[in-house]
Amino acid sequence: MGVVAVEITLFGDFGLKLATGQDIDLPGQKDRALLAFLALSPGTNHTRDKLANLLWCDRGDQQARDSLKHALTRVRHGLQASAASPIVADRRTVKL
């Protein structure tokens, strides 16, 4: 699997684009927040529980975990244009 550069703009308006300049659409606010949080500490494993509680603290544990699962799917789908998702996840942890 090759490495594809993705540029994430976190100051001002959120932006996501490939090194080629192609914009990647990631419309969900929580999806963007998830990607931004992971991007601020690349290579660091974060537990799914931590991420779910951080972004969906107003929901029950199971609903928060389900929301995280769906957000990860949407972020991966949005990054499909890069040909290789930079997100690495297993049953317990997620990292960028």
JSON list of C-alpha atoms in Angstrom, two decimals, residues 8 17 22 24 37 39 53 58 64-65 67 71 77-79 84 88 92:
[
{"chain": "A", "resi": 8, "resn": "ILE", "atom": "CA", "xyz": [-5.84, 18.89, 6.72]},
{"chain": "A", "resi": 17, "resn": "LYS", "atom": "CA", "xyz": [-7.39, 17.82, 0.26]},
{"chain": "A", "resi": 22, "resn": "GLN", "atom": "CA", "xyz": [-8.28, 17.76, -5.05]},
{"chain": "A", "resi": 24, "resn": "ILE", "atom": "CA", "xyz": [-12.17, 15.88, -0.20]},
{"chain": "A", "resi": 37, "resn": "PHE", "atom": "CA", "xyz": [-8.46, 14.98, 16.89]},
{"chain": "A", "resi": 39, "resn": "ALA", "atom": "CA", "xyz": [-4.52, 14.34, 13.19]},
{"chain": "A", "resi": 53, "resn": "ASN", "atom": "CA", "xyz": [-17.10, 9.76, 25.07]},
{"chain": "A", "resi": 58, "resn": "ASP", "atom": "CA", "xyz": [-24.51, 13.30, 25.60]},
{"chain": "A", "resi": 64, "resn": "ALA", "atom": "CA", "xyz": [-21.82, 6.67, 21.45]},
{"chain": "A", "resi": 65, "resn": "ARG", "atom": "CA", "xyz": [-19.81, 3.63, 20.29]},
{"chain": "A", "resi": 67, "resn": "SER", "atom": "CA", "xyz": [-21.92, 6.76, 16.43]},
{"chain": "A", "resi": 71, "resn": "ALA", "atom": "CA", "xyz": [-18.27, 8.28, 11.82]},
{"chain": "A", "resi": 77, "resn": "HIS", "atom": "CA", "xyz": [-15.31, 6.70, 2.73]},
{"chain": "A", "resi": 78, "resn": "GLY", "atom": "CA", "xyz": [-14.38, 10.37, 2.37]},
{"chain": "A", "resi": 79, "resn": "LEU", "atom": "CA", "xyz": [-10.71, 9.46, 2.26]},
{"chain": "A", "resi": 84, "resn": "ALA", "atom": "CA", "xyz": [-5.32, 4.42, 1.07]},
{"chain": "A", "resi": 88, "resn": "VAL", "atom": "CA", "xyz": [-5.82, 2.30, 11.48]},
{"chain": "A", "resi": 92, "resn": "ARG", "atom": "CA", "xyz": [-10.31, -1.32, 20.85]}
]
